[in-house]
Amino acid sequence: MNQCPPAGDRQLSSEAAVARYRLHGSPDSANLVVRMVLEELGVAYDYVPVDRLTSQQKSEAYRRLNPQGLIPVLEVPGQDAPLFETGAILLYLADRHGALAPEKTSSARGRYLKWLFFLSNTLHSDLRISFKVGRYLPDETRHQLFADTLLERISAGFLHLEAELETTGGPWLLGPDFTVADIYLAACARWTQIYGNKGKWDLSGTPRLRALCASLETRPAIRRACDQELIEGLPFTQPKPVSLPGVTG
Ligand SMILES: N[C@@H](CCC(=O)N[C@@H](CS)C(=O)NCC(=O)O)C(=O)O
């Protein structure tokens, strides 16, 4: 459903209300998760490329969308401000479209929220810190130790997800129902294997998670999203980095 806006409409900052979703992103950055969800929902959106090579995400215009200067941003029709934070965007989209999440009255709602926040606040957060340890620790001699310590936390996080899959019986994290959490966790598994911690973690120790990832990558909407993010091959079970300068972290 991606339809690029005409060139003249590609300003980063849109202060006027938008008529349809506008996703701001860069290949294989956290916008990948949002794009997979938009494609699964089958809603129309425009994609606004952000050039990470020139740090466009730190520009004044972009910071009007997200003061942190981070990707992604989703501008949403009818909302009085752009959305940022991947987890919040997923929660918002699933609720707005009444799909890819248990209903508010469902007995699985709490479990869904718990894992969605775990992915956002803990797993994804540790992962992005591990990609840029220098931002958090000035002492260069300890960077590797810090990154390895984070990877231990990340590996433990994946084992928690594996245990939940064992409890629910799969095929998805919550059991029979496919949710945005499945999409988010597969993206985290992808990035862990190929960026920053390359060669130090893979899906061999989490077979249920591997099966979930394998199912996910057969879905047409997911394949479409990955194509648009310039991701080649099997994105989760045999991931290859996007070969573009500036990607990712
Ligand atoms: N907590 C944020 C993290 C977003 C984030 O770290 N985005 C990365 C790309 S994956 C980014 O913008 N990096 C560029 C930079 O740090 O300047 C979220 O979940 O959206």
PDB file of C-alpha atoms and ligand atoms in Angstrom:
ATOM      1  CA  MET A   1       0.000   0.000   0.000  1.00  0.00           C
ATOM      2  CA  ASN A   2       3.035   2.251   0.008  1.00  0.00           C
ATOM      3  CA  GLN A   3       2.581   5.177  -2.286  1.00  0.00           C
ATOM      4  CA  CYS A   4       5.392   7.669  -2.403  1.00  0.00           C
ATOM      5  CA  PRO A   5       4.331  11.302  -2.369  1.00  0.00           C
ATOM      6  CA  PRO A   6       5.274  13.470  -5.331  1.00  0.00           C
ATOM      7  CA  ALA A   7       8.764  14.960  -4.980  1.00  0.00           C
ATOM      8  CA  GLY A   8       7.475  18.442  -4.177  1.00  0.00           C
ATOM      9  CA  ASP A   9       5.544  17.073  -1.200  1.00  0.00           C
ATOM     10  CA  ARG A  10       8.527  15.505   0.517  1.00  0.00           C
ATOM     11  CA  GLN A  11       9.204  18.145   3.129  1.00  0.00           C
ATOM     12  CA  LEU A  12      10.153  16.597   6.427  1.00  0.00           C
ATOM     13  CA  SER A  13       8.032  18.896   8.477  1.00  0.00           C
ATOM     14  CA  SER A  14       4.324  18.844   7.856  1.00  0.00           C
ATOM     15  CA  GLU A  15       2.724  21.267  10.250  1.00  0.00           C
ATOM     16  CA  ALA A  16      -0.675  20.965   8.616  1.00  0.00           C
ATOM     17  CA  ALA A  17      -2.925  18.038   9.477  1.00  0.00           C
ATOM     18  CA  VAL A  18      -2.201  15.067   7.248  1.00  0.00           C
ATOM     19  CA  ALA A  19      -4.851  13.385   5.114  1.00  0.00           C
ATOM     20  CA  ARG A  20      -3.313   9.950   5.488  1.00  0.00           C
ATOM     21  CA  TYR A  21      -0.510   8.230   7.348  1.00  0.00           C
ATOM     22  CA  ARG A  22       3.023   9.506   6.697  1.00  0.00           C
ATOM     23  CA  LEU A  23       5.800   7.212   7.845  1.00  0.00           C
ATOM     24  CA  HIS A  24       9.242   8.785   8.198  1.00  0.00           C
ATOM     25  CA  GLY A  25      12.075   6.301   8.047  1.00  0.00           C
ATOM     26  CA  SER A  26      15.297   4.930   6.658  1.00  0.00           C
ATOM     27  CA  PRO A  27      15.914   1.392   5.330  1.00  0.00           C
ATOM     28  CA  ASP A  28      15.901  -1.298   8.023  1.00  0.00           C
ATOM     29  CA  SER A  29      15.569   1.175  10.886  1.00  0.00           C
ATOM     30  CA  ALA A  30      12.788   0.887  13.473  1.00  0.00           C
ATOM     31  CA  ASN A  31      10.328   2.137  10.827  1.00  0.00           C
ATOM     32  CA  LEU A  32      10.569  -1.432   9.460  1.00  0.00           C
ATOM     33  CA  VAL A  33       8.322  -2.562  12.331  1.00  0.00           C
ATOM     34  CA  VAL A  34       5.765   0.169  11.690  1.00  0.00           C
ATOM     35  CA  ARG A  35       5.814  -0.487   7.953  1.00  0.00           C
ATOM     36  CA  MET A  36       5.182  -4.217   8.474  1.00  0.00           C
ATOM     37  CA  VAL A  37       2.197  -3.342  10.656  1.00  0.00           C
ATOM     38  CA  LEU A  38       0.813  -0.805   8.146  1.00  0.00           C
ATOM     39  CA  GLU A  39       1.157  -3.373   5.366  1.00  0.00           C
ATOM     40  CA  GLU A  40      -0.530  -6.056   7.481  1.00  0.00           C
ATOM     41  CA  LEU A  41      -3.372  -3.642   8.223  1.00  0.00           C
ATOM     42  CA  GLY A  42      -3.663  -2.858   4.511  1.00  0.00           C
ATOM     43  CA  VAL A  43      -3.927   0.883   5.061  1.00  0.00           C
ATOM     44  CA  ALA A  44      -2.644   3.525   2.664  1.00  0.00           C
ATOM     45  CA  TYR A  45       0.364   5.548   3.741  1.00  0.00           C
ATOM     46  CA  ASP A  46       3.046   7.776   2.319  1.00  0.00           C
ATOM     47  CA  TYR A  47       6.675   7.049   3.062  1.00  0.00           C
ATOM     48  CA  VAL A  48       9.029   9.952   3.699  1.00  0.00           C
ATOM     49  CA  PRO A  49      12.703   8.925   3.454  1.00  0.00           C
ATOM     50  CA  VAL A  50      15.055  10.272   6.115  1.00  0.00           C
ATOM     51  CA  ASP A  51      18.708  10.366   5.071  1.00  0.00           C
ATOM     52  CA  ARG A  52      20.710   8.958   7.973  1.00  0.00           C
ATOM     53  CA  LEU A  53      23.990   9.477   6.126  1.00  0.00           C
ATOM     54  CA  THR A  54      23.559  13.229   6.470  1.00  0.00           C
ATOM     55  CA  SER A  55      21.867  12.842   9.897  1.00  0.00           C
ATOM     56  CA  GLN A  56      18.679  14.351   8.570  1.00  0.00           C
ATOM     57  CA  GLN A  57      16.932  12.966  11.659  1.00  0.00           C
ATOM     58  CA  LYS A  58      18.844  15.547  13.717  1.00  0.00           C
ATOM     59  CA  SER A  59      17.736  18.508  11.556  1.00  0.00           C
ATOM     60  CA  GLU A  60      15.552  21.244  12.962  1.00  0.00           C
ATOM     61  CA  ALA A  61      12.738  20.259  10.605  1.00  0.00           C
ATOM     62  CA  TYR A  62      12.805  16.624  11.700  1.00  0.00           C
ATOM     63  CA  ARG A  63      13.069  17.533  15.375  1.00  0.00           C
ATOM     64  CA  ARG A  64       9.764  19.334  15.008  1.00  0.00           C
ATOM     65  CA  LEU A  65       8.317  15.866  14.405  1.00  0.00           C
ATOM     66  CA  ASN A  66      10.380  14.103  17.080  1.00  0.00           C
ATOM     67  CA  PRO A  67      12.488  16.265  19.409  1.00  0.00           C
ATOM     68  CA  GLN A  68      14.770  13.274  20.086  1.00  0.00           C
ATOM     69  CA  GLY A  69      15.839  13.229  16.437  1.00  0.00           C
ATOM     70  CA  LEU A  70      15.055   9.519  16.166  1.00  0.00           C
ATOM     71  CA  ILE A  71      13.345   7.366  13.557  1.00  0.00           C
ATOM     72  CA  PRO A  72      10.512   6.458  13.131  1.00  0.00           C
ATOM     73  CA  VAL A  73       7.813   9.082  13.155  1.00  0.00           C
ATOM     74  CA  LEU A  74       4.263   8.412  12.051  1.00  0.00           C
ATOM     75  CA  GLU A  75       2.003  11.318  11.215  1.00  0.00           C
ATOM     76  CA  VAL A  76      -1.579  10.271  11.701  1.00  0.00           C
ATOM     77  CA  PRO A  77      -4.753  11.756  10.221  1.00  0.00           C
ATOM     78  CA  GLY A  78      -6.858  13.295  12.965  1.00  0.00           C
ATOM     79  CA  GLN A  79      -4.073  13.389  15.579  1.00  0.00           C
ATOM     80  CA  ASP A  80      -2.896  16.731  16.896  1.00  0.00           C
ATOM     81  CA  ALA A  81       0.788  15.716  16.939  1.00  0.00           C
ATOM     82  CA  PRO A  82       3.101  13.281  15.146  1.00  0.00           C
ATOM     83  CA  LEU A  83       3.657   9.954  16.908  1.00  0.00           C
ATOM     84  CA  PHE A  84       7.076   8.623  17.856  1.00  0.00           C
ATOM     85  CA  GLU A  85       8.247   5.586  19.886  1.00  0.00           C
ATOM     86  CA  THR A  86       7.735   2.351  17.981  1.00  0.00           C
ATOM     87  CA  GLY A  87       5.816   0.624  20.781  1.00  0.00           C
ATOM     88  CA  ALA A  88       3.365   3.513  21.140  1.00  0.00           C
ATOM     89  CA  ILE A  89       2.822   3.627  17.379  1.00  0.00           C
ATOM     90  CA  LEU A  90       2.032  -0.104  17.283  1.00  0.00           C
ATOM     91  CA  LEU A  91      -0.361   0.130  20.206  1.00  0.00           C
ATOM     92  CA  TYR A  92      -2.081   3.106  18.596  1.00  0.00           C
ATOM     93  CA  LEU A  93      -2.426   1.480  15.155  1.00  0.00           C
ATOM     94  CA  ALA A  94      -3.731  -1.834  16.487  1.00  0.00           C
ATOM     95  CA  ASP A  95      -6.339  -0.056  18.601  1.00  0.00           C
ATOM     96  CA  ARG A  96      -7.346   2.361  15.868  1.00  0.00           C
ATOM     97  CA  HIS A  97      -7.875  -0.402  13.310  1.00  0.00           C
ATOM     98  CA  GLY A  98      -9.201  -3.016  15.726  1.00  0.00           C
ATOM     99  CA  ALA A  99      -6.704  -5.593  14.463  1.00  0.00           C
ATOM    100  CA  LEU A 100      -3.431  -7.331  15.358  1.00  0.00           C
ATOM    101  CA  ALA A 101      -4.143  -7.139  19.102  1.00  0.00           C
ATOM    102  CA  PRO A 102      -6.543  -8.703  21.579  1.00  0.00           C
ATOM    103  CA  GLU A 103      -9.614  -6.558  22.218  1.00  0.00           C
ATOM    104  CA  LYS A 104      -9.613  -4.414  25.349  1.00  0.00           C
ATOM    105  CA  THR A 105     -12.003  -6.820  27.084  1.00  0.00           C
ATOM    106  CA  SER A 106     -10.067  -9.955  26.084  1.00  0.00           C
ATOM    107  CA  SER A 107      -8.475 -12.062  28.812  1.00  0.00           C
ATOM    108  CA  ALA A 108      -5.245 -11.926  26.779  1.00  0.00           C
ATOM    109  CA  ARG A 109      -5.112  -8.095  26.784  1.00  0.00           C
ATOM    110  CA  GLY A 110      -2.846  -7.830  29.817  1.00  0.00           C
ATOM    111  CA  ARG A 111      -0.464 -10.414  28.458  1.00  0.00           C
ATOM    112  CA  TYR A 112      -0.332  -8.565  25.153  1.00  0.00           C
ATOM    113  CA  LEU A 113       0.476  -5.254  26.810  1.00  0.00           C
ATOM    114  CA  LYS A 114       3.061  -6.871  29.064  1.00  0.00           C
ATOM    115  CA  TRP A 115       5.013  -8.328  26.158  1.00  0.00           C
ATOM    116  CA  LEU A 116       4.616  -5.283  23.945  1.00  0.00           C
ATOM    117  CA  PHE A 117       6.091  -3.102  26.673  1.00  0.00           C
ATOM    118  CA  PHE A 118       8.802  -5.672  27.370  1.00  0.00           C
ATOM    119  CA  LEU A 119       9.793  -5.532  23.701  1.00  0.00           C
ATOM    120  CA  SER A 120       9.796  -1.763  23.631  1.00  0.00           C
ATOM    121  CA  ASN A 121      11.180  -0.888  27.069  1.00  0.00           C
ATOM    122  CA  THR A 122      13.653  -3.701  27.555  1.00  0.00           C
ATOM    123  CA  LEU A 123      14.610  -5.769  24.511  1.00  0.00           C
ATOM    124  CA  HIS A 124      14.616  -3.076  21.818  1.00  0.00           C
ATOM    125  CA  SER A 125      16.026  -0.577  24.264  1.00  0.00           C
ATOM    126  CA  ASP A 126      18.978  -2.811  25.238  1.00  0.00           C
ATOM    127  CA  LEU A 127      19.538  -3.620  21.588  1.00  0.00           C
ATOM    128  CA  ARG A 128      19.781  -0.035  20.428  1.00  0.00           C
ATOM    129  CA  ILE A 129      22.115   0.828  23.303  1.00  0.00           C
ATOM    130  CA  SER A 130      24.328  -2.136  22.327  1.00  0.00           C
ATOM    131  CA  PHE A 131      24.630  -0.681  18.813  1.00  0.00           C
ATOM    132  CA  LYS A 132      25.871   2.680  20.120  1.00  0.00           C
ATOM    133  CA  VAL A 133      27.604   1.995  23.418  1.00  0.00           C
ATOM    134  CA  GLY A 134      29.823   5.054  22.971  1.00  0.00           C
ATOM    135  CA  ARG A 135      26.791   7.271  23.500  1.00  0.00           C
ATOM    136  CA  TYR A 136      26.280   5.815  26.960  1.00  0.00           C
ATOM    137  CA  LEU A 137      29.824   5.145  28.187  1.00  0.00           C
ATOM    138  CA  PRO A 138      32.703   7.514  27.405  1.00  0.00           C
ATOM    139  CA  ASP A 139      35.415   5.033  28.504  1.00  0.00           C
ATOM    140  CA  GLU A 140      36.347   3.333  25.230  1.00  0.00           C
ATOM    141  CA  THR A 141      38.266   0.556  26.949  1.00  0.00           C
ATOM    142  CA  ARG A 142      35.001  -0.748  28.359  1.00  0.00           C
ATOM    143  CA  HIS A 143      32.866  -0.582  25.229  1.00  0.00           C
ATOM    144  CA  GLN A 144      33.209  -4.259  24.342  1.00  0.00           C
ATOM    145  CA  LEU A 145      32.483  -5.350  27.900  1.00  0.00           C
ATOM    146  CA  PHE A 146      29.392  -3.138  27.959  1.00  0.00           C
ATOM    147  CA  ALA A 147      28.177  -4.420  24.577  1.00  0.00           C
ATOM    148  CA  ASP A 148      28.720  -8.041  25.648  1.00  0.00           C
ATOM    149  CA  THR A 149      26.867  -7.441  28.906  1.00  0.00           C
ATOM    150  CA  LEU A 150      23.945  -5.984  26.965  1.00  0.00           C
ATOM    151  CA  LEU A 151      23.970  -8.957  24.612  1.00  0.00           C
ATOM    152  CA  GLU A 152      23.652 -11.267  27.630  1.00  0.00           C
ATOM    153  CA  ARG A 153      20.561  -9.314  28.674  1.00  0.00           C
ATOM    154  CA  ILE A 154      19.212  -9.430  25.114  1.00  0.00           C
ATOM    155  CA  SER A 155      19.801 -13.206  24.873  1.00  0.00           C
ATOM    156  CA  ALA A 156      17.992 -13.662  28.193  1.00  0.00           C
ATOM    157  CA  GLY A 157      15.146 -11.543  26.787  1.00  0.00           C
ATOM    158  CA  PHE A 158      14.782 -13.853  23.798  1.00  0.00           C
ATOM    159  CA  LEU A 159      14.716 -16.829  26.173  1.00  0.00           C
ATOM    160  CA  HIS A 160      11.810 -15.204  28.027  1.00  0.00           C
ATOM    161  CA  LEU A 161       9.959 -14.943  24.712  1.00  0.00           C
ATOM    162  CA  GLU A 162      10.838 -18.564  23.910  1.00  0.00           C
ATOM    163  CA  ALA A 163       9.426 -19.652  27.273  1.00  0.00           C
ATOM    164  CA  GLU A 164       6.206 -17.734  26.607  1.00  0.00           C
ATOM    165  CA  LEU A 165       5.883 -19.467  23.233  1.00  0.00           C
ATOM    166  CA  GLU A 166       6.325 -22.787  24.987  1.00  0.00           C
ATOM    167  CA  THR A 167       3.598 -21.868  27.487  1.00  0.00           C
ATOM    168  CA  THR A 168       1.114 -20.636  24.886  1.00  0.00           C
ATOM    169  CA  GLY A 169       1.956 -23.396  22.403  1.00  0.00           C
ATOM    170  CA  GLY A 170       2.371 -20.823  19.623  1.00  0.00           C
ATOM    171  CA  PRO A 171       2.380 -20.404  16.754  1.00  0.00           C
ATOM    172  CA  TRP A 172       2.381 -16.740  17.814  1.00  0.00           C
ATOM    173  CA  LEU A 173       3.579 -15.207  21.042  1.00  0.00           C
ATOM    174  CA  LEU A 174       0.104 -15.006  22.555  1.00  0.00           C
ATOM    175  CA  GLY A 175      -0.948 -18.387  21.139  1.00  0.00           C
ATOM    176  CA  PRO A 176      -3.339 -18.580  18.172  1.00  0.00           C
ATOM    177  CA  ASP A 177      -3.683 -14.827  17.668  1.00  0.00           C
ATOM    178  CA  PHE A 178      -1.180 -12.931  15.540  1.00  0.00           C
ATOM    179  CA  THR A 179      -0.381  -9.514  17.009  1.00  0.00           C
ATOM    180  CA  VAL A 180       1.920  -6.546  16.514  1.00  0.00           C
ATOM    181  CA  ALA A 181       4.150  -8.067  19.224  1.00  0.00           C
ATOM    182  CA  ASP A 182       5.085 -10.900  16.823  1.00  0.00           C
ATOM    183  CA  ILE A 183       6.168  -8.370  14.229  1.00  0.00           C
ATOM    184  CA  TYR A 184       8.162  -6.344  16.740  1.00  0.00           C
ATOM    185  CA  LEU A 185       9.990  -9.356  18.180  1.00  0.00           C
ATOM    186  CA  ALA A 186      10.943 -10.697  14.734  1.00  0.00           C
ATOM    187  CA  ALA A 187      12.488  -7.344  13.809  1.00  0.00           C
ATOM    188  CA  CYS A 188      14.482  -7.363  17.058  1.00  0.00           C
ATOM    189  CA  ALA A 189      15.666 -10.919  16.256  1.00  0.00           C
ATOM    190  CA  ARG A 190      16.713  -9.725  12.793  1.00  0.00           C
ATOM    191  CA  TRP A 191      18.724  -6.756  14.023  1.00  0.00           C
ATOM    192  CA  THR A 192      20.386  -8.765  16.811  1.00  0.00           C
ATOM    193  CA  GLN A 193      21.753 -11.225  14.270  1.00  0.00           C
ATOM    194  CA  ILE A 194      23.211  -8.737  11.811  1.00  0.00           C
ATOM    195  CA  TYR A 195      24.021  -5.376  13.365  1.00  0.00           C
ATOM    196  CA  GLY A 196      26.386  -4.611  16.232  1.00  0.00           C
ATOM    197  CA  ASN A 197      26.411  -8.092  17.742  1.00  0.00           C
ATOM    198  CA  LYS A 198      26.861  -9.909  14.416  1.00  0.00           C
ATOM    199  CA  GLY A 199      27.847 -13.565  14.771  1.00  0.00           C
ATOM    200  CA  LYS A 200      27.262 -13.626  18.534  1.00  0.00           C
ATOM    201  CA  TRP A 201      23.587 -14.610  18.656  1.00  0.00           C
ATOM    202  CA  ASP A 202      21.248 -16.518  16.385  1.00  0.00           C
ATOM    203  CA  LEU A 203      17.939 -18.352  16.517  1.00  0.00           C
ATOM    204  CA  SER A 204      19.429 -21.810  17.108  1.00  0.00           C
ATOM    205  CA  GLY A 205      18.836 -21.593  20.872  1.00  0.00           C
ATOM    206  CA  THR A 206      15.207 -20.489  20.467  1.00  0.00           C
ATOM    207  CA  PRO A 207      13.496 -22.981  18.100  1.00  0.00           C
ATOM    208  CA  ARG A 208       9.958 -21.741  18.797  1.00  0.00           C
ATOM    209  CA  LEU A 209      10.990 -18.212  18.081  1.00  0.00           C
ATOM    210  CA  ARG A 210      12.670 -19.439  14.919  1.00  0.00           C
ATOM    211  CA  ALA A 211       9.431 -21.134  13.791  1.00  0.00           C
ATOM    212  CA  LEU A 212       7.502 -17.920  14.467  1.00  0.00           C
ATOM    213  CA  CYS A 213      10.021 -15.946  12.392  1.00  0.00           C
ATOM    214  CA  ALA A 214       9.811 -18.509   9.568  1.00  0.00           C
ATOM    215  CA  SER A 215       5.992 -18.217   9.488  1.00  0.00           C
ATOM    216  CA  LEU A 216       6.146 -14.469   9.558  1.00  0.00           C
ATOM    217  CA  GLU A 217       8.453 -14.202   6.581  1.00  0.00           C
ATOM    218  CA  THR A 218       6.003 -16.124   4.370  1.00  0.00           C
ATOM    219  CA  ARG A 219       3.275 -13.503   4.822  1.00  0.00           C
ATOM    220  CA  PRO A 220       2.782 -11.332   1.715  1.00  0.00           C
ATOM    221  CA  ALA A 221       2.420  -8.105   3.715  1.00  0.00           C
ATOM    222  CA  ILE A 222       5.686  -8.766   5.537  1.00  0.00           C
ATOM    223  CA  ARG A 223       7.492  -9.549   2.288  1.00  0.00           C
ATOM    224  CA  ARG A 224       6.122  -6.356   0.763  1.00  0.00           C
ATOM    225  CA  ALA A 225       7.320  -4.294   3.694  1.00  0.00           C
ATOM    226  CA  CYS A 226      10.774  -5.907   3.576  1.00  0.00           C
ATOM    227  CA  ASP A 227      11.073  -5.268  -0.171  1.00  0.00           C
ATOM    228  CA  GLN A 228      10.290  -1.624   0.403  1.00  0.00           C
ATOM    229  CA  GLU A 229      12.924  -1.495   3.148  1.00  0.00           C
ATOM    230  CA  LEU A 230      15.475  -2.895   0.646  1.00  0.00           C
ATOM    231  CA  ILE A 231      15.798  -6.101   2.674  1.00  0.00           C
ATOM    232  CA  GLU A 232      16.785  -9.076   0.537  1.00  0.00           C
ATOM    233  CA  GLY A 233      16.197 -12.790   1.145  1.00  0.00           C
ATOM    234  CA  LEU A 234      14.689 -14.215   4.314  1.00  0.00           C
ATOM    235  CA  PRO A 235      14.570 -11.268   6.702  1.00  0.00           C
ATOM    236  CA  PHE A 236      14.449 -13.099  10.033  1.00  0.00           C
ATOM    237  CA  THR A 237      15.766 -16.641   9.678  1.00  0.00           C
ATOM    238  CA  GLN A 238      18.609 -15.857   7.275  1.00  0.00           C
ATOM    239  CA  PRO A 239      18.988 -12.122   7.637  1.00  0.00           C
ATOM    240  CA  LYS A 240      21.415 -10.078   5.596  1.00  0.00           C
ATOM    241  CA  PRO A 241      22.244  -6.466   6.407  1.00  0.00           C
ATOM    242  CA  VAL A 242      20.966  -3.829   4.053  1.00  0.00           C
ATOM    243  CA  SER A 243      23.984  -2.737   2.058  1.00  0.00           C
ATOM    244  CA  LEU A 244      23.592   0.996   2.256  1.00  0.00           C
ATOM    245  CA  PRO A 245      25.900   3.394   4.068  1.00  0.00           C
ATOM    246  CA  GLY A 246      24.359   4.741   7.263  1.00  0.00           C
ATOM    247  CA  VAL A 247      22.300   1.612   8.105  1.00  0.00           C
ATOM    248  CA  THR A 248      21.509   0.991  11.049  1.00  0.00           C
ATOM    249  CA  GLY A 249      21.549   1.417  14.831  1.00  0.00           C
TER     250      GLY A 249
HETATM  251  N1  LIG B   1      12.771   4.199  21.424  1.00  0.00           N
HETATM  252  C1  LIG B   1      12.770   4.566  20.034  1.00  0.00           C
HETATM  253  C2  LIG B   1      14.121   4.255  19.443  1.00  0.00           C
HETATM  254  C3  LIG B   1      14.238   4.745  18.043  1.00  0.00           C
HETATM  255  C4  LIG B   1      15.658   4.619  17.510  1.00  0.00           C
HETATM  256  O1  LIG B   1      16.621   4.387  18.245  1.00  0.00           O
HETATM  257  N2  LIG B   1      15.788   4.812  16.216  1.00  0.00           N
HETATM  258  C5  LIG B   1      17.077   4.698  15.569  1.00  0.00           C
HETATM  259  C6  LIG B   1      16.922   3.903  14.278  1.00  0.00           C
HETATM  260  S1  LIG B   1      16.502   2.234  14.580  1.00  0.00           S
HETATM  261  C7  LIG B   1      17.560   6.071  15.161  1.00  0.00           C
HETATM  262  O2  LIG B   1      16.784   6.959  14.897  1.00  0.00           O
HETATM  263  N3  LIG B   1      18.889   6.214  15.085  1.00  0.00           N
HETATM  264  C8  LIG B   1      19.480   7.409  14.590  1.00  0.00           C
HETATM  265  C9  LIG B   1      20.174   8.187  15.644  1.00  0.00           C
HETATM  266  O3  LIG B   1      20.352   7.667  16.758  1.00  0.00           O
HETATM  267  O4  LIG B   1      20.545   9.311  15.353  1.00  0.00           O
HETATM  268  C10 LIG B   1      11.664   3.830  19.289  1.00  0.00           C
HETATM  269  O5  LIG B   1      11.312   2.730  19.708  1.00  0.00           O
HETATM  270  O6  LIG B   1      11.130   4.347  18.314  1.00  0.00           O
END
